[in-house]
Coordinates of C-alpha atoms in Angstrom, one line a residue:
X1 CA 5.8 0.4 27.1
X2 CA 2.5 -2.0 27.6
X3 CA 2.6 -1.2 31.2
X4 CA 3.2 3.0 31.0
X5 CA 0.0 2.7 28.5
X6 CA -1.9 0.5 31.4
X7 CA -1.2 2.6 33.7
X8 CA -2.4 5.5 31.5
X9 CA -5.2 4.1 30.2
X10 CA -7.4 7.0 31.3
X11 CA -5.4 9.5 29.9
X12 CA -5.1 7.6 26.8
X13 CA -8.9 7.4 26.4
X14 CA -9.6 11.1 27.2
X15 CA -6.9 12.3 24.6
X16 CA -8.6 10.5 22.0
X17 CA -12.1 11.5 23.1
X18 CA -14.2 13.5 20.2
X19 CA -11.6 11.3 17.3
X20 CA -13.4 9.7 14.5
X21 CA -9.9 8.6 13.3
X22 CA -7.1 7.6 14.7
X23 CA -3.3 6.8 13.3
X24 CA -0.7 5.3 14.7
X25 CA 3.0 5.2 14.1
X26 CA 5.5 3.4 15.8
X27 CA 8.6 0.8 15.6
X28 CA 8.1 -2.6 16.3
X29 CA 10.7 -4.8 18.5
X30 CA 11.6 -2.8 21.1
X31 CA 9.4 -2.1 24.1
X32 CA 7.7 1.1 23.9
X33 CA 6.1 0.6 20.5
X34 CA 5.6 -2.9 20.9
X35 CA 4.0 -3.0 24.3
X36 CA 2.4 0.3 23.8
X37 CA 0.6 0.2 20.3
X38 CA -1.4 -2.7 20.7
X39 CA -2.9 -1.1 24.3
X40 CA -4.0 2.3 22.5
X41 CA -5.2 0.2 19.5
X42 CA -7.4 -1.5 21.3
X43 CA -9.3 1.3 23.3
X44 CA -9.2 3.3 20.4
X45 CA -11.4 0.3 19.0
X46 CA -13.2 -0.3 21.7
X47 CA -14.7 3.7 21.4
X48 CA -15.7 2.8 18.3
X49 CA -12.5 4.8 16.4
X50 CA -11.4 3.8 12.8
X51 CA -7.8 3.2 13.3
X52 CA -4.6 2.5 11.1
X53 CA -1.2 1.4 12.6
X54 CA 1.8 2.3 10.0
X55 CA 4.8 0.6 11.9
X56 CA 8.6 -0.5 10.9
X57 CA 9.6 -4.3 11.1
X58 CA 13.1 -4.4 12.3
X59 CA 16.6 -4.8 10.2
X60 CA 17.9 -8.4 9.9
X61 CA 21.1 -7.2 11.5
X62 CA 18.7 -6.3 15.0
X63 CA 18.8 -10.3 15.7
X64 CA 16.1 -12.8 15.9
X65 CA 15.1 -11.7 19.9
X66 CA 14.2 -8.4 18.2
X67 CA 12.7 -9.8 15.2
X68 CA 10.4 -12.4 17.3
X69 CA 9.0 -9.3 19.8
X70 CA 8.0 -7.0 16.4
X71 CA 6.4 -10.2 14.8
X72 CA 4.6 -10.9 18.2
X73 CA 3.9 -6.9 18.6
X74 CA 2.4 -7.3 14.9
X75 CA 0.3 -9.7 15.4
X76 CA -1.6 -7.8 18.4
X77 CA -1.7 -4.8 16.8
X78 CA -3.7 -6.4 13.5
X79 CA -5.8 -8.2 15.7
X80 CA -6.9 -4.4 17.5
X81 CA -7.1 -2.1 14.3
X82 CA -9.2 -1.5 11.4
X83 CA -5.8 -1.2 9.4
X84 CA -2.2 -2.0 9.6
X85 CA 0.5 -0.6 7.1
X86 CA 4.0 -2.2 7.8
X87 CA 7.2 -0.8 6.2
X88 CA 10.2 -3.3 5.9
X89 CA 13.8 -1.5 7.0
X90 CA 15.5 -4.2 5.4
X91 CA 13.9 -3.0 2.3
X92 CA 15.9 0.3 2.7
X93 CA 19.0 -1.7 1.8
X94 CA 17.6 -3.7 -0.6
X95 CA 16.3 -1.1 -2.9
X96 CA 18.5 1.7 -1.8
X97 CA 22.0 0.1 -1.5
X98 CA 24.2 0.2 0.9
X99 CA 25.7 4.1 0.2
X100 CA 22.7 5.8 1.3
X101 CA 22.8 7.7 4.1
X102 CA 20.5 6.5 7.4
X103 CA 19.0 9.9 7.4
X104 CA 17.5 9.3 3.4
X105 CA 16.8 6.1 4.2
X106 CA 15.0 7.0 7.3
X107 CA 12.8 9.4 5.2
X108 CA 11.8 7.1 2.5
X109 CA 10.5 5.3 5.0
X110 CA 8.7 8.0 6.3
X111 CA 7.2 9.1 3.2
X112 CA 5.3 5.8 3.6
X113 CA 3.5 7.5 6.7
X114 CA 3.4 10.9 5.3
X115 CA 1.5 9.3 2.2
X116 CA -1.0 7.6 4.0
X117 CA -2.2 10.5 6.2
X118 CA -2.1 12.7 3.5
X119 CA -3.7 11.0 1.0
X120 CA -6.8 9.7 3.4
X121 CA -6.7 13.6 4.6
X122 CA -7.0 14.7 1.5
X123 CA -10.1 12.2 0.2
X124 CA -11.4 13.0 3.6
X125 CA -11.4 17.1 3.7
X126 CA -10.9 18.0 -0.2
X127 CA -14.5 18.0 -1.8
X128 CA -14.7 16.2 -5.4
X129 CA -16.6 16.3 -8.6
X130 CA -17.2 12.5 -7.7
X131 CA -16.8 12.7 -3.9
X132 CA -15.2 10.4 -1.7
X133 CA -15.7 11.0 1.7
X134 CA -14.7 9.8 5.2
X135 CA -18.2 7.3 5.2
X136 CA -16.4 5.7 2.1
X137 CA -12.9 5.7 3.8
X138 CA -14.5 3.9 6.9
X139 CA -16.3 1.5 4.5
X140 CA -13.2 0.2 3.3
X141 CA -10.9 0.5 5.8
X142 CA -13.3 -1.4 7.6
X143 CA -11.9 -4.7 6.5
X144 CA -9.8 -5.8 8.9
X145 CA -6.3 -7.1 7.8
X146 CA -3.3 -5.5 6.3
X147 CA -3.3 -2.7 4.3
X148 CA -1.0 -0.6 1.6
X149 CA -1.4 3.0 1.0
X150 CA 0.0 4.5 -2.1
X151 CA 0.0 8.0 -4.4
X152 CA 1.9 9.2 -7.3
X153 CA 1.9 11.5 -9.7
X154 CA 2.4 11.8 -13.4
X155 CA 2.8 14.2 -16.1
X156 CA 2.1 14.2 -20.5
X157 CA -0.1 11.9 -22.8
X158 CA 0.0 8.9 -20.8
X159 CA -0.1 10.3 -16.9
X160 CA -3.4 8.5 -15.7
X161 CA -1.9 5.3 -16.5
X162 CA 1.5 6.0 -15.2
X163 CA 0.3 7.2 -12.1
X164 CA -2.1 4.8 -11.4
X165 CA 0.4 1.9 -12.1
X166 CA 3.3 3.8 -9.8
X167 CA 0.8 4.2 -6.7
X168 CA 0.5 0.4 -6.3
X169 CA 3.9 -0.6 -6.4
X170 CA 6.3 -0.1 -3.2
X171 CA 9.1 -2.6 -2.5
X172 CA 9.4 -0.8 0.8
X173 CA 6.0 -2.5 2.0
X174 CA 5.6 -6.0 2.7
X175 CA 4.4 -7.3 -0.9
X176 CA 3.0 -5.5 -3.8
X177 CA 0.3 -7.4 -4.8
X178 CA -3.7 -6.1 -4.6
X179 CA -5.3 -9.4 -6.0
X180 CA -6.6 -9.9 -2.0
X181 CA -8.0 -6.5 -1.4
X182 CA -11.4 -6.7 -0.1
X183 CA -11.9 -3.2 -0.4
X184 CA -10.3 -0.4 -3.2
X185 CA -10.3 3.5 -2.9
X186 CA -9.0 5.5 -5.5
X187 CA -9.1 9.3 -5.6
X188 CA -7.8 11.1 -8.6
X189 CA -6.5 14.5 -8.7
X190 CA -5.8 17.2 -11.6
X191 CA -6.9 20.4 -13.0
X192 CA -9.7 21.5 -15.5
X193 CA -7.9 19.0 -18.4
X194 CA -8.9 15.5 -16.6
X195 CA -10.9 13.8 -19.4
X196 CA -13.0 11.0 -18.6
X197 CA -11.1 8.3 -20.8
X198 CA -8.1 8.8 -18.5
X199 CA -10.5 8.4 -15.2
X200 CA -11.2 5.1 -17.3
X201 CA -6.9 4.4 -18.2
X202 CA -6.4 5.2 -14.4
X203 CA -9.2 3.1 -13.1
X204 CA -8.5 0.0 -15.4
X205 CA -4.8 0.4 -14.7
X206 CA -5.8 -0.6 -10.8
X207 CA -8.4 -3.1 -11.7
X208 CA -5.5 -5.4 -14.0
X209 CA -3.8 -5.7 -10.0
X210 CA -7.2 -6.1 -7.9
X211 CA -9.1 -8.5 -7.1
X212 CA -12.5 -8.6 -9.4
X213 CA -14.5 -9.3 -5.8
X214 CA -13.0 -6.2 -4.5
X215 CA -15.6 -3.7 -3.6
X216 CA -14.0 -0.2 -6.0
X217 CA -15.1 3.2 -5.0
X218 CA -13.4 5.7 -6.9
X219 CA -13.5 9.8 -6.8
X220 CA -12.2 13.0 -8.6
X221 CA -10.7 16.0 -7.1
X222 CA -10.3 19.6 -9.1
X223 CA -7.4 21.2 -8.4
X224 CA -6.3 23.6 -10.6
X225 CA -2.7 24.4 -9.7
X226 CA -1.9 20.6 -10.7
X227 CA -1.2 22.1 -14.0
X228 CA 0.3 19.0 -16.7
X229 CA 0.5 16.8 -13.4
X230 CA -2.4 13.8 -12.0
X231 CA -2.4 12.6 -8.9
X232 CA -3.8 9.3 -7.5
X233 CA -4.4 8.4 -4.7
X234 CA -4.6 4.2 -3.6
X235 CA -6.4 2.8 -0.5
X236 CA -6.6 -1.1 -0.5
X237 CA -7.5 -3.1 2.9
X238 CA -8.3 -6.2 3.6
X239 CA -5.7 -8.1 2.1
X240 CA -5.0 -10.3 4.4
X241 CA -7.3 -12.7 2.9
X242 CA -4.7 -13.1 0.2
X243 CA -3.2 -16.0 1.8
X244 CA -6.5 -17.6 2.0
X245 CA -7.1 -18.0 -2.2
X246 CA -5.5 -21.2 -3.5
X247 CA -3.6 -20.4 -6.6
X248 CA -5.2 -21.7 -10.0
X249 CA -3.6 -24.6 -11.7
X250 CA -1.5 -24.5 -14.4
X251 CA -1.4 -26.8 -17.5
X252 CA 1.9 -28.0 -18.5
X253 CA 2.4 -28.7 -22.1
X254 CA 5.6 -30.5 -22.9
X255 CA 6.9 -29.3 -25.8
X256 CA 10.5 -30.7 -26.0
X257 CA 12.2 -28.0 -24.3
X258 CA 11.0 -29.5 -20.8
X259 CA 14.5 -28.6 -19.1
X260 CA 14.1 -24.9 -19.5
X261 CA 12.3 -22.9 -16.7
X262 CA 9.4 -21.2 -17.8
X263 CA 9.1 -17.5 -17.1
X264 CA 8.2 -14.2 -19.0
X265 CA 10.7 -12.1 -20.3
X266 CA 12.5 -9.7 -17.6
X267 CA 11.5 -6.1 -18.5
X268 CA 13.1 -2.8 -17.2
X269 CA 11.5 -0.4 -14.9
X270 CA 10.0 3.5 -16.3
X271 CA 12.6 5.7 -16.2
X272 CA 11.1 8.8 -16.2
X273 CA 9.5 7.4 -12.7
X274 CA 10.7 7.0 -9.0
X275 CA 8.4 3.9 -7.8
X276 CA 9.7 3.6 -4.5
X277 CA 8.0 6.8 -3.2
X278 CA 4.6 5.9 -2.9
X279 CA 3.1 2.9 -0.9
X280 CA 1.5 -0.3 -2.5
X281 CA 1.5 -4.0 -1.3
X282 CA 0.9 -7.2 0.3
X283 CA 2.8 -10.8 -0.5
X284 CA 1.9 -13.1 -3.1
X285 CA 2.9 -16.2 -4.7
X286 CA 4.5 -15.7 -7.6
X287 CA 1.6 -16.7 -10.3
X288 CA -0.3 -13.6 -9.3
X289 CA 2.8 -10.8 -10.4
X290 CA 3.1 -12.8 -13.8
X291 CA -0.8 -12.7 -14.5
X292 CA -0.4 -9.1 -13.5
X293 CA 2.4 -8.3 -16.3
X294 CA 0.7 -10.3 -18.7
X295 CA -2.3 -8.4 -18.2
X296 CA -0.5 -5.0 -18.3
X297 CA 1.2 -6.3 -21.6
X298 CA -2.3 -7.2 -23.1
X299 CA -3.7 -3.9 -22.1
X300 CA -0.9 -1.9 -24.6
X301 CA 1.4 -1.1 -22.3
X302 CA 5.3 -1.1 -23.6
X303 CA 8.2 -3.3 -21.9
X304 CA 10.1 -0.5 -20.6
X305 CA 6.9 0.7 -18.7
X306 CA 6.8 -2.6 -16.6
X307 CA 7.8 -1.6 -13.2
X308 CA 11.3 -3.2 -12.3
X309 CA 9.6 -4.8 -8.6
X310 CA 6.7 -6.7 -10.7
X311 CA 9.3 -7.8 -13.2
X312 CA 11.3 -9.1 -10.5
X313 CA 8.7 -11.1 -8.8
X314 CA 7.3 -12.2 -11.9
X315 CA 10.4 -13.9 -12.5

């Protein structure tokens, strides 16, 4: 794969010629995407092209030779793109089970892909009330690291919240948390009935998981054959910096029941909602999921509304 795109590098750079964006898909371990991404990556950057990478991490069961060549592939193609989005297969069992057929499975993970492209097409070429444009998607997919890409959509009296909350949670990604994210786009979607407190619900729904350094742009689309339904729409980059915050300190206050573990109570995930179709991301250590229910919790929201994945790693 690295050498056919050497070899090609000409043809390479006059097929992307004219691009202002580029993405890139691939799975990671073998040769062709793992010897070919990183090359195109790289000239894309080098022409001055905002690019993303959404790529597949292998299955367990593909051995550690295959593991070790996708986690070396990785790390060459973060170091070469504005971007990268990686979906986990093992995650497919995980969340799925094991009775799902390989060609669902395979599409759940595409979805991942067909969320990001769509979504950025969509704050790119659909023109807003407040407008998000492609200057603001290059502004903060400009900081470099890893990066999650999520949408969902919601219907009744509480949809802005719902939806918000669903497009940031993903177990098929590689973490779930935003509290790194340098950077936050968020585009919301619906018909003449969008009132402005549920742009606020949505909007404060993603600030309780971001970081309060993170630099928020937000817009609003009009679309009137949403009907009952809101959309929004998630970019967050950057977050590789996560693993750069120290975690705060905890005081311990012994209170005669020092043999039992402390942890919130486990809450069950929305039913009226499918989480695991839209993107959201990176890994955490586990004080940053609790402060995150707590502060979901604190904002109103009821027990059975706590998605299953935070409740998990908040345990």
């Amino acid at each position: 794969g690295r050498e056919a795109a050497d070899l090609a590098r000409g043809l390479i750079r006059d097929a992307l010629e004219g691009a202002h964006m580029l993405f890139i898909t691939a799975g990671m371990g073998g040769g062709t995407g793992t010897g070919a991404a990183p090359v195109i990556a790289k000239i894309a950057r080098e022409m001055g092209i905002l690019t993303v990478a959404v790529v597949t991490r292998p299955f367990d069961f593909e051995g550690s030779k295959r593991m070790s060549n996708a986690e070396q592939g990785l790390a060459e193609l973060e170091a070469n793109v504005d971007s990268l989005i990686v979906v986990l297969n093992e995650k497919l069992l995980e969340v799925y089970g094991d009775d799902i057929s390989q060609k669902e499975a395979f599409g759940k993970a595409n979805d991942v892909l067909k969320n990001a492209t769509g979504g950025i097409a969509e704050i790119i070429n659909v023109p807003g009330l407040i407008n998000a444009d492609f200057e603001d998607v290059k502004s903060v997919m400009g900081e470099p690291g890893k990066a999650m890409m999520g949408t969902a959509m919601a219907s009744g009296p509480d949809r802005a919240r719902l939806a918000a909350e669903q497009a940031v949670v993903c177990p098929l990604l590689d973490g779930v948390d935003l509290s790194g994210a340098k950077g936050v786009l968020v585009n919301i979607t619906a018909d003449d009935s969008l009132r402005l407190g549920e742009t606020r619900e949505a909007m404060n729904a993603i600030r309780a998981y971001a970081s309060p350094e993170a630099n928020i742009i937000f817009g609003t689309v009009n679309d009137p054959t949403m009907g009952d339904s809101l959309r929004v729409t998630v970019l967050a980059t950057g977050l590789s910096g996560k693993a750069e915050k120290a975690a705060p300190e905890l005081t311990v206050i012994r209170t005669g029941t020092d043999n039992v573990p402390l942890r919130p109570q486990g809450y069950g995930g929305h039913a009226g909602a499918d989480p695991y179709q839209s993107p959201a991301i990176w890994r955490s250590g586990r004080g940053a999921p609790s402060a995150h229910v707590n502060a979901l919790m604190q904002s109103g929201m009821d027990e059975v509304e706590i998605p299953a994945f935070l409740r998990k790693q908040a345990d």
